[in-house]
mmCIF file of C-alpha atoms in Angstrom:
data_model
loop_
_atom_site.group_PDB
_atom_site.id
_atom_site.type_symbol
_atom_site.label_atom_id
_atom_site.label_comp_id
_atom_site.label_asym_id
_atom_site.label_seq_id
_atom_site.Cartn_x
_atom_site.Cartn_y
_atom_site.Cartn_z
ATOM 1 C CA MET A 1 0.011 0.266 -0.055
ATOM 2 C CA ARG A 2 1.628 3.556 -1.041
ATOM 3 C CA LYS A 3 1.158 6.378 1.042
ATOM 4 C CA PRO A 4 2.181 9.989 1.507
ATOM 5 C CA ALA A 5 5.664 10.524 2.434
ATOM 6 C CA LEU A 6 5.623 11.039 6.420
ATOM 7 C CA VAL A 7 8.004 12.690 8.479
ATOM 8 C CA LEU A 8 8.293 11.070 11.881
ATOM 9 C CA GLY A 9 8.512 13.392 14.533
ATOM 10 C CA LEU A 10 10.726 12.755 17.485
ATOM 11 C CA ALA A 11 10.846 14.014 21.094
ATOM 12 C CA VAL A 12 13.681 12.587 23.096
ATOM 13 C CA LEU A 13 13.885 12.681 27.259
ATOM 14 C CA LEU A 14 16.917 10.760 28.579
ATOM 15 C CA THR A 15 16.835 10.156 32.544
ATOM 16 C CA LEU A 16 19.729 7.972 34.016
ATOM 17 C CA THR A 17 18.888 6.387 37.348
ATOM 18 C CA GLY A 18 22.227 4.292 38.043
ATOM 19 C CA CYS A 19 21.205 0.987 37.361
ATOM 20 C CA ALA A 20 23.722 -1.401 36.602
ATOM 21 C CA THR A 21 24.830 -2.171 33.022
ATOM 22 C CA SER A 22 24.344 -5.184 31.787
ATOM 23 C CA THR A 23 26.809 -7.396 29.420
ATOM 24 C CA PRO A 24 25.573 -9.126 26.699
ATOM 25 C CA ALA A 25 26.034 -12.919 26.696
ATOM 26 C CA GLY A 26 28.479 -14.539 24.520
ATOM 27 C CA GLY A 27 30.725 -11.442 24.298
ATOM 28 C CA ASP A 28 30.872 -8.695 21.425
ATOM 29 C CA PRO A 29 31.191 -9.856 17.821
ATOM 30 C CA ALA A 30 33.386 -7.706 15.829
ATOM 31 C CA PRO A 31 31.696 -5.713 13.147
ATOM 32 C CA ASP A 32 32.293 -7.544 9.875
ATOM 33 C CA PRO A 33 32.490 -5.171 6.847
ATOM 34 C CA THR A 34 32.085 -7.954 4.289
ATOM 35 C CA ALA A 35 28.642 -8.759 5.502
ATOM 36 C CA THR A 36 25.983 -8.523 2.984
ATOM 37 C CA PRO A 37 22.589 -7.307 4.514
ATOM 38 C CA LEU A 38 19.657 -9.889 3.642
ATOM 39 C CA SER A 39 16.932 -7.132 3.475
ATOM 40 C CA SER A 40 18.498 -3.615 2.288
ATOM 41 C CA ARG A 41 17.262 -2.482 -0.792
ATOM 42 C CA GLN A 42 18.962 0.938 -0.046
ATOM 43 C CA SER A 43 21.601 2.946 -2.185
ATOM 44 C CA PRO A 44 24.948 2.995 -0.961
ATOM 45 C CA ALA A 45 24.170 6.538 0.219
ATOM 46 C CA GLU A 46 20.837 5.471 2.276
ATOM 47 C CA ALA A 47 22.907 2.740 3.878
ATOM 48 C CA GLU A 48 25.617 5.270 4.934
ATOM 49 C CA ARG A 49 22.995 7.351 6.248
ATOM 50 C CA THR A 50 21.183 4.842 8.037
ATOM 51 C CA LEU A 51 24.226 3.428 9.687
ATOM 52 C CA ALA A 52 25.553 7.204 10.455
ATOM 53 C CA SER A 53 22.157 7.867 12.388
ATOM 54 C CA LEU A 54 23.173 5.103 15.104
ATOM 55 C CA ARG A 55 23.633 6.376 18.483
ATOM 56 C CA ARG A 56 23.810 5.033 21.832
ATOM 57 C CA VAL A 57 21.306 6.388 24.122
ATOM 58 C CA ASP A 58 21.577 4.603 27.623
ATOM 59 C CA ASP A 59 23.762 1.679 29.372
ATOM 60 C CA LEU A 60 21.235 -1.388 28.501
ATOM 61 C CA PRO A 61 22.924 -0.724 25.985
ATOM 62 C CA LEU A 62 20.098 1.107 23.919
ATOM 63 C CA TYR A 63 20.516 2.395 20.432
ATOM 64 C CA GLU A 64 18.345 4.564 18.294
ATOM 65 C CA MET A 65 18.732 4.122 14.608
ATOM 66 C CA THR A 66 16.750 5.767 11.810
ATOM 67 C CA TYR A 67 16.506 3.535 8.519
ATOM 68 C CA VAL A 68 16.581 5.401 5.235
ATOM 69 C CA GLY A 69 15.209 3.935 2.149
ATOM 70 C CA ALA A 70 13.824 0.692 1.252
ATOM 71 C CA TYR A 71 14.031 -2.775 2.485
ATOM 72 C CA ASP A 72 12.504 -6.419 1.446
ATOM 73 C CA ALA A 73 10.539 -7.804 4.341
ATOM 74 C CA GLN A 74 9.937 -10.953 2.687
ATOM 75 C CA ALA A 75 13.717 -11.478 1.840
ATOM 76 C CA GLY A 76 14.900 -15.040 2.947
ATOM 77 C CA LEU A 77 11.505 -15.844 4.887
ATOM 78 C CA ASP A 78 12.412 -19.300 4.928
ATOM 79 C CA ARG A 79 15.271 -18.479 7.466
ATOM 80 C CA PRO A 80 14.331 -19.504 11.314
ATOM 81 C CA THR A 81 15.005 -17.015 13.901
ATOM 82 C CA PRO A 82 15.953 -17.856 17.652
ATOM 83 C CA SER A 83 13.061 -16.472 19.643
ATOM 84 C CA PRO A 84 12.727 -14.970 23.278
ATOM 85 C CA VAL A 85 11.236 -16.205 26.302
ATOM 86 C CA GLY A 86 8.954 -14.496 29.246
ATOM 87 C CA CYS A 87 7.447 -11.239 28.570
ATOM 88 C CA SER A 88 4.265 -9.698 29.894
ATOM 89 C CA LEU A 89 1.881 -7.808 27.698
ATOM 90 C CA PHE A 90 -1.013 -5.852 28.085
ATOM 91 C CA ALA A 91 -3.689 -3.768 26.092
ATOM 92 C CA ALA A 92 -6.130 -1.139 27.988
ATOM 93 C CA LEU A 93 -8.624 0.123 25.905
ATOM 94 C CA GLY A 94 -11.132 1.368 28.413
ATOM 95 C CA ASP A 95 -10.826 4.969 27.182
ATOM 96 C CA PRO A 96 -11.314 5.196 23.744
ATOM 97 C CA ASP A 97 -9.546 8.542 23.471
ATOM 98 C CA ARG A 98 -6.561 7.087 25.072
ATOM 99 C CA PRO A 99 -6.220 3.347 24.041
ATOM 100 C CA LEU A 100 -2.691 1.850 25.222
ATOM 101 C CA PHE A 101 -0.550 -1.393 24.426
ATOM 102 C CA ALA A 102 2.234 -2.167 27.218
ATOM 103 C CA ARG A 103 4.930 -4.502 27.394
ATOM 104 C CA ASN A 104 8.118 -6.095 29.394
ATOM 105 C CA PHE A 105 10.745 -7.876 27.135
ATOM 106 C CA ASP A 106 12.273 -10.739 29.299
ATOM 107 C CA TRP A 107 15.166 -12.094 27.959
ATOM 108 C CA GLU A 108 18.994 -12.550 28.077
ATOM 109 C CA PRO A 109 21.399 -9.112 28.767
ATOM 110 C CA ASN A 110 21.763 -8.199 24.878
ATOM 111 C CA PRO A 111 21.944 -4.787 23.314
ATOM 112 C CA ALA A 112 18.754 -3.165 22.191
ATOM 113 C CA MET A 113 17.708 -0.644 19.341
ATOM 114 C CA VAL A 114 14.570 1.868 18.896
ATOM 115 C CA LEU A 115 14.183 1.609 15.100
ATOM 116 C CA ARG A 116 12.247 3.892 13.300
ATOM 117 C CA THR A 117 11.353 2.927 9.600
ATOM 118 C CA ASP A 118 9.194 4.443 6.746
ATOM 119 C CA PRO A 119 9.270 2.168 3.859
ATOM 120 C CA PRO A 120 7.944 3.473 0.510
ATOM 121 C CA ASP A 121 5.296 0.657 0.148
ATOM 122 C CA GLY A 122 3.926 0.362 3.710
ATOM 123 C CA TYR A 123 3.461 2.156 6.919
ATOM 124 C CA ALA A 124 5.819 3.980 9.057
ATOM 125 C CA SER A 125 6.457 2.325 12.376
ATOM 126 C CA ILE A 126 8.478 2.577 15.828
ATOM 127 C CA SER A 127 9.946 -0.777 17.013
ATOM 128 C CA LEU A 128 12.137 -2.407 19.538
ATOM 129 C CA VAL A 129 15.042 -4.897 18.131
ATOM 130 C CA ASP A 130 17.190 -7.226 20.366
ATOM 131 C CA ILE A 131 20.306 -6.589 18.272
ATOM 132 C CA SER A 132 22.424 -9.641 19.166
ATOM 133 C CA TYR A 133 19.783 -11.395 16.715
ATOM 134 C CA LEU A 134 21.767 -9.993 14.004
ATOM 135 C CA GLY A 135 24.893 -11.104 15.259
ATOM 136 C CA VAL A 136 26.292 -7.811 16.499
ATOM 137 C CA GLY A 137 27.053 -6.986 20.208
ATOM 138 C CA PRO A 138 27.127 -3.814 22.597
ATOM 139 C CA ASP A 139 29.331 -1.542 20.291
ATOM 140 C CA PRO A 140 27.856 -2.048 16.720
ATOM 141 C CA ALA A 141 28.943 1.220 15.129
ATOM 142 C CA GLY A 142 29.418 0.958 11.292
ATOM 143 C CA ASP A 143 28.238 -3.015 11.167
ATOM 144 C CA PRO A 144 26.256 -3.307 7.842
ATOM 145 C CA ARG A 145 24.322 -6.188 9.521
ATOM 146 C CA LEU A 146 22.537 -3.354 11.099
ATOM 147 C CA LEU A 147 20.658 -2.958 7.759
ATOM 148 C CA ASP A 148 18.859 -5.935 8.498
ATOM 149 C CA ALA A 149 17.418 -4.688 11.877
ATOM 150 C CA PRO A 150 14.005 -4.183 10.386
ATOM 151 C CA LEU A 151 13.369 -7.508 10.036
ATOM 152 C CA LEU A 152 13.514 -8.573 13.673
ATOM 153 C CA PRO A 153 11.021 -6.078 15.401
ATOM 154 C CA PHE A 154 10.001 -7.661 19.298
ATOM 155 C CA ASP A 155 7.534 -5.095 19.575
ATOM 156 C CA GLY A 156 6.326 -1.904 17.641
ATOM 157 C CA MET A 157 3.465 0.418 16.684
ATOM 158 C CA ASN A 158 2.647 2.017 13.070
ATOM 159 C CA GLU A 159 1.416 5.082 12.052
ATOM 160 C CA ARG A 160 -2.089 3.889 11.883
ATOM 161 C CA GLY A 161 -2.102 2.961 15.620
ATOM 162 C CA LEU A 162 -1.580 -0.787 15.273
ATOM 163 C CA ALA A 163 0.625 -2.354 17.926
ATOM 164 C CA VAL A 164 1.923 -6.004 18.306
ATOM 165 C CA GLY A 165 4.003 -8.028 20.663
ATOM 166 C CA LEU A 166 5.184 -11.607 21.197
ATOM 167 C CA ALA A 167 5.787 -13.788 24.127
ATOM 168 C CA ALA A 168 6.690 -17.348 24.576
ATOM 169 C CA ASP A 169 3.850 -20.198 24.861
ATOM 170 C CA ASP A 170 5.195 -23.573 25.410
ATOM 171 C CA ASN A 171 1.996 -25.260 24.211
ATOM 172 C CA ALA A 172 2.091 -23.530 20.866
ATOM 173 C CA ARG A 173 2.135 -25.798 17.647
ATOM 174 C CA ALA A 174 2.191 -24.697 14.459
ATOM 175 C CA GLU A 175 1.470 -27.192 11.616
ATOM 176 C CA PRO A 176 2.279 -25.724 7.944
ATOM 177 C CA VAL A 177 -0.771 -25.025 5.652
ATOM 178 C CA PRO A 178 -0.073 -26.115 2.071
ATOM 179 C CA GLY A 179 0.657 -23.371 -0.202
ATOM 180 C CA ARG A 180 1.576 -20.641 2.228
ATOM 181 C CA PRO A 181 5.067 -19.106 2.383
ATOM 182 C CA ARG A 182 6.903 -19.871 5.614
ATOM 183 C CA VAL A 183 8.277 -16.879 8.104
ATOM 184 C CA GLY A 184 9.883 -16.466 10.979
ATOM 185 C CA SER A 185 8.108 -16.134 14.393
ATOM 186 C CA VAL A 186 9.665 -12.723 14.794
ATOM 187 C CA ARG A 187 9.578 -11.595 11.365
ATOM 188 C CA ILE A 188 5.843 -11.815 11.034
ATOM 189 C CA LEU A 189 5.651 -8.886 12.980
ATOM 190 C CA ARG A 190 7.454 -6.528 10.547
ATOM 191 C CA LEU A 191 5.163 -7.809 8.158
ATOM 192 C CA VAL A 192 2.270 -6.802 10.539
ATOM 193 C CA LEU A 193 3.631 -3.236 11.222
ATOM 194 C CA ASP A 194 4.166 -2.480 7.453
ATOM 195 C CA GLN A 195 0.838 -3.927 6.100
ATOM 196 C CA ALA A 196 -1.987 -4.015 8.494
ATOM 197 C CA ALA A 197 -3.937 -0.857 9.982
ATOM 198 C CA THR A 198 -5.949 -2.550 11.786
ATOM 199 C CA VAL A 199 -6.269 -5.724 14.199
ATOM 200 C CA ALA A 200 -8.498 -7.300 11.602
ATOM 201 C CA GLU A 201 -5.900 -6.564 9.005
ATOM 202 C CA ALA A 202 -3.289 -7.864 11.199
ATOM 203 C CA VAL A 203 -4.969 -11.227 11.752
ATOM 204 C CA ARG A 204 -5.018 -11.600 7.647
ATOM 205 C CA VAL A 205 -1.244 -11.123 7.567
ATOM 206 C CA PHE A 206 -0.885 -14.083 10.142
ATOM 207 C CA GLU A 207 -3.433 -16.389 7.903
ATOM 208 C CA ARG A 208 -1.134 -15.657 4.834
ATOM 209 C CA TYR A 209 2.149 -17.565 6.048
ATOM 210 C CA ASN A 210 2.929 -20.735 8.057
ATOM 211 C CA LEU A 211 4.822 -19.483 11.310
ATOM 212 C CA ASP A 212 8.014 -21.184 11.938
ATOM 213 C CA PHE A 213 9.240 -21.907 15.640
ATOM 214 C CA GLU A 214 12.378 -23.383 14.862
ATOM 215 C CA GLY A 215 15.499 -22.113 16.860
ATOM 216 C CA GLY A 216 13.576 -21.020 20.045
ATOM 217 C CA PRO A 217 10.258 -21.491 22.110
ATOM 218 C CA PRO A 218 7.035 -21.304 20.472
ATOM 219 C CA LEU A 219 5.274 -17.955 20.812
ATOM 220 C CA HIS A 220 1.760 -16.492 21.090
ATOM 221 C CA TYR A 221 0.903 -12.611 19.840
ATOM 222 C CA LEU A 222 -0.999 -9.620 21.323
ATOM 223 C CA LEU A 223 -2.413 -7.117 18.815
ATOM 224 C CA ALA A 224 -4.486 -3.911 19.219
ATOM 225 C CA ASP A 225 -5.416 -1.045 17.466
ATOM 226 C CA ALA A 226 -6.199 2.807 17.664
ATOM 227 C CA THR A 227 -10.404 1.833 17.235
ATOM 228 C CA GLY A 228 -9.910 -0.386 20.595
ATOM 229 C CA ALA A 229 -9.792 -3.591 19.220
ATOM 230 C CA SER A 230 -7.498 -6.327 20.356
ATOM 231 C CA ALA A 231 -6.723 -9.759 19.844
ATOM 232 C CA VAL A 232 -4.560 -12.479 20.908
ATOM 233 C CA VAL A 233 -3.052 -15.206 18.301
ATOM 234 C CA GLU A 234 -2.292 -18.332 19.241
ATOM 235 C CA PHE A 235 -1.355 -21.687 17.827
ATOM 236 C CA VAL A 236 -3.631 -24.761 19.498
ATOM 237 C CA ASP A 237 -3.251 -28.227 18.351
ATOM 238 C CA GLY A 238 -1.200 -27.112 15.280
ATOM 239 C CA ARG A 239 -3.968 -24.741 14.098
ATOM 240 C CA MET A 240 -3.851 -20.955 14.218
ATOM 241 C CA ARG A 241 -6.507 -19.687 16.632
ATOM 242 C CA VAL A 242 -7.852 -16.157 17.275
ATOM 243 C CA GLN A 243 -9.709 -14.368 20.428
ATOM 244 C CA SER A 244 -10.919 -11.140 19.523
ATOM 245 C CA GLY A 245 -13.309 -8.435 20.290
ATOM 246 C CA ARG A 246 -13.390 -4.789 22.108
ATOM 247 C CA GLU A 247 -13.203 -5.816 25.561
ATOM 248 C CA SER A 248 -11.587 -2.984 28.061
ATOM 249 C CA TRP A 249 -8.496 -4.847 28.269
ATOM 250 C CA ARG A 250 -6.601 -7.897 27.314
ATOM 251 C CA ALA A 251 -3.308 -9.370 28.736
ATOM 252 C CA LEU A 252 -0.722 -11.985 27.690
ATOM 253 C CA THR A 253 2.090 -13.315 29.799
ATOM 254 C CA ASN A 254 3.425 -17.218 28.774
ATOM 255 C CA VAL A 255 0.145 -19.088 29.598
ATOM 256 C CA PRO A 256 -2.234 -19.942 26.913
ATOM 257 C CA VAL A 257 -5.720 -17.706 26.900
ATOM 258 C CA ILE A 258 -7.459 -18.982 24.044
ATOM 259 C CA ASP A 259 -10.324 -21.857 25.491
ATOM 260 C CA VAL A 260 -8.644 -21.274 29.043
ATOM 261 C CA PRO A 261 -10.926 -20.083 32.002
ATOM 262 C CA GLU A 262 -9.958 -16.502 32.960
ATOM 263 C CA GLN A 263 -9.402 -18.047 36.848
ATOM 264 C CA ARG A 264 -7.059 -20.614 35.513
ATOM 265 C CA ARG A 265 -5.173 -17.913 33.430
ATOM 266 C CA ARG A 266 -5.113 -15.940 36.578
ATOM 267 C CA ASP A 267 -3.237 -18.756 38.422
ATOM 268 C CA ASP A 268 -0.131 -17.096 36.530
ATOM 269 C CA HIS A 269 1.013 -14.760 38.817
ATOM 270 C CA ARG A 270 2.074 -12.104 36.126
ATOM 271 C CA TYR A 271 -1.226 -12.402 34.275
ATOM 272 C CA GLY A 272 -3.000 -12.342 37.688
ATOM 273 C CA VAL A 273 -1.785 -9.011 38.590
ATOM 274 C CA LEU A 274 -2.242 -7.613 35.421
ATOM 275 C CA ALA A 275 -5.878 -8.816 35.342
ATOM 276 C CA GLU A 276 -6.611 -7.569 38.977
ATOM 277 C CA ALA A 277 -5.363 -4.227 38.138
ATOM 278 C CA LEU A 278 -6.596 -3.581 34.710
ATOM 279 C CA THR A 279 -9.990 -4.807 35.872
ATOM 280 C CA LYS A 280 -9.807 -2.373 38.801
ATOM 281 C CA ALA A 281 -9.048 0.304 36.627
ATOM 282 C CA GLY A 282 -11.955 -0.713 33.994
ATOM 283 C CA GLY A 283 -9.147 -0.972 31.269
ATOM 284 C CA THR A 284 -8.122 2.911 31.556
ATOM 285 C CA VAL A 285 -4.648 3.783 32.332
ATOM 286 C CA ASP A 286 -2.274 6.161 31.411
ATOM 287 C CA ALA A 287 1.512 5.596 30.311
ATOM 288 C CA PRO A 288 2.769 6.446 33.826
ATOM 289 C CA ALA A 289 0.439 3.865 35.439
ATOM 290 C CA ALA A 290 1.106 1.527 32.575
ATOM 291 C CA LEU A 291 4.755 1.573 33.223
ATOM 292 C CA GLU A 292 4.310 1.275 37.369
ATOM 293 C CA LEU A 293 2.057 -1.843 36.213
ATOM 294 C CA LEU A 294 4.978 -3.482 34.185
ATOM 295 C CA ASP A 295 7.081 -2.560 37.209
ATOM 296 C CA ARG A 296 4.955 -4.850 39.287
ATOM 297 C CA VAL A 297 5.529 -7.767 36.991
ATOM 298 C CA ARG A 298 9.014 -7.170 35.872
ATOM 299 C CA GLN A 299 11.575 -10.163 36.211
ATOM 300 C CA GLY A 300 15.368 -10.232 36.537
ATOM 301 C CA HIS A 301 15.739 -10.748 33.152
ATOM 302 C CA THR A 302 13.356 -7.919 31.983
ATOM 303 C CA ARG A 303 15.400 -5.745 29.378
ATOM 304 C CA TRP A 304 12.795 -3.226 28.475
ATOM 305 C CA SER A 305 9.356 -1.760 29.346
ATOM 306 C CA VAL A 306 7.509 0.122 26.457
ATOM 307 C CA THR A 307 4.218 1.661 26.348
ATOM 308 C CA TYR A 308 2.470 2.562 22.771
ATOM 309 C CA GLY A 309 -0.274 5.460 22.831
ATOM 310 C CA LEU A 310 -2.518 4.095 19.828
ATOM 311 C CA ARG A 311 -4.139 7.509 19.067
ATOM 312 C CA SER A 312 -1.366 9.709 20.695
ATOM 313 C CA GLY A 313 1.433 8.026 19.107
ATOM 314 C CA GLU A 314 3.324 8.548 22.171
ATOM 315 C CA VAL A 315 6.256 6.063 22.860
ATOM 316 C CA ARG A 316 7.953 5.535 26.491
ATOM 317 C CA VAL A 317 10.761 3.041 26.898
ATOM 318 C CA VAL A 318 12.447 2.198 30.339
ATOM 319 C CA THR A 319 15.202 0.177 30.141
ATOM 320 C CA ALA A 320 17.186 -2.088 32.323
ATOM 321 C CA GLY A 321 20.345 -0.037 31.730
ATOM 322 C CA GLY A 322 18.973 2.993 33.670
ATOM 323 C CA GLY A 323 17.218 4.962 30.802
ATOM 324 C CA ARG A 324 14.019 6.433 30.018
ATOM 325 C CA ARG A 325 13.363 7.598 26.470
ATOM 326 C CA GLU A 326 10.069 9.240 24.954
ATOM 327 C CA TYR A 327 9.308 9.365 21.042
ATOM 328 C CA ARG A 328 6.162 10.385 19.095
ATOM 329 C CA LEU A 329 4.978 8.631 16.226
ATOM 330 C CA PRO A 330 2.314 10.687 14.159
ATOM 331 C CA VAL A 331 -0.447 8.608 13.870
ATOM 332 C CA ALA A 332 -3.535 8.655 11.506
#
């Protein structure tokens, strides 16, 4: 879908709180100047501008980068990618004027990146990437492997106010449907952010592919949009299942939710904390309250907490490295 050119506005706030710096597991891979990016469809000048935009903004370490030019979001779809574990997510949709999506990303102590993209054939978005999956470490300056960063968003929101995130679900099993291309379980988020304006459209993107959970734990997904719609996508007995609607809130941790009674879901501590708080609030929380709620369910390996304002376009990121960042993505 083509759209008018969109300029991303960015408001940044950094607050250092003195938290300990984490060191990524496995050391710091050296930049590989001979690496050939899988997805880049940029001119040399665009690739140079993209890499030049990289800057370190806190001690997670967290980086920011603006991707200039085009990429092929479907390049190498059949290559599996490792998947993260943990995570707590929720959509607070009780106030139609302030729908909000929030998540904790719980995984290994790896460097991360806030990535801004505005592809010529899709929607602009802001997403968070664990850049260790690209083969780079905490000092990635000039590494051409960063040009594949658009392929691995672990959560994000696009200019239409559609947000998506993932969490491990050990019970999930995806059987391939004949005739559908295979896509990695993280890559599907990029296809959703680029192609879907609503939850219904995002579900249709999922339906076009066979998800590949090889290389990591199986996953399930939370979706929400600016209209107040939300959905959970899970893989039950090999088949994709969707639970959707316009409830005042929806939460997801690492336990299945489809066909599972609510009380059984609440036996999971983190889900129970989220459900109790969101029910009490009628599904209405602002970004500061959402971050406080995420802090209540954070784990020792929580790497970042993020909130996405689905109508306001406000994005707030808090990292284990002691940083607080604020962004604004103009949304339709």
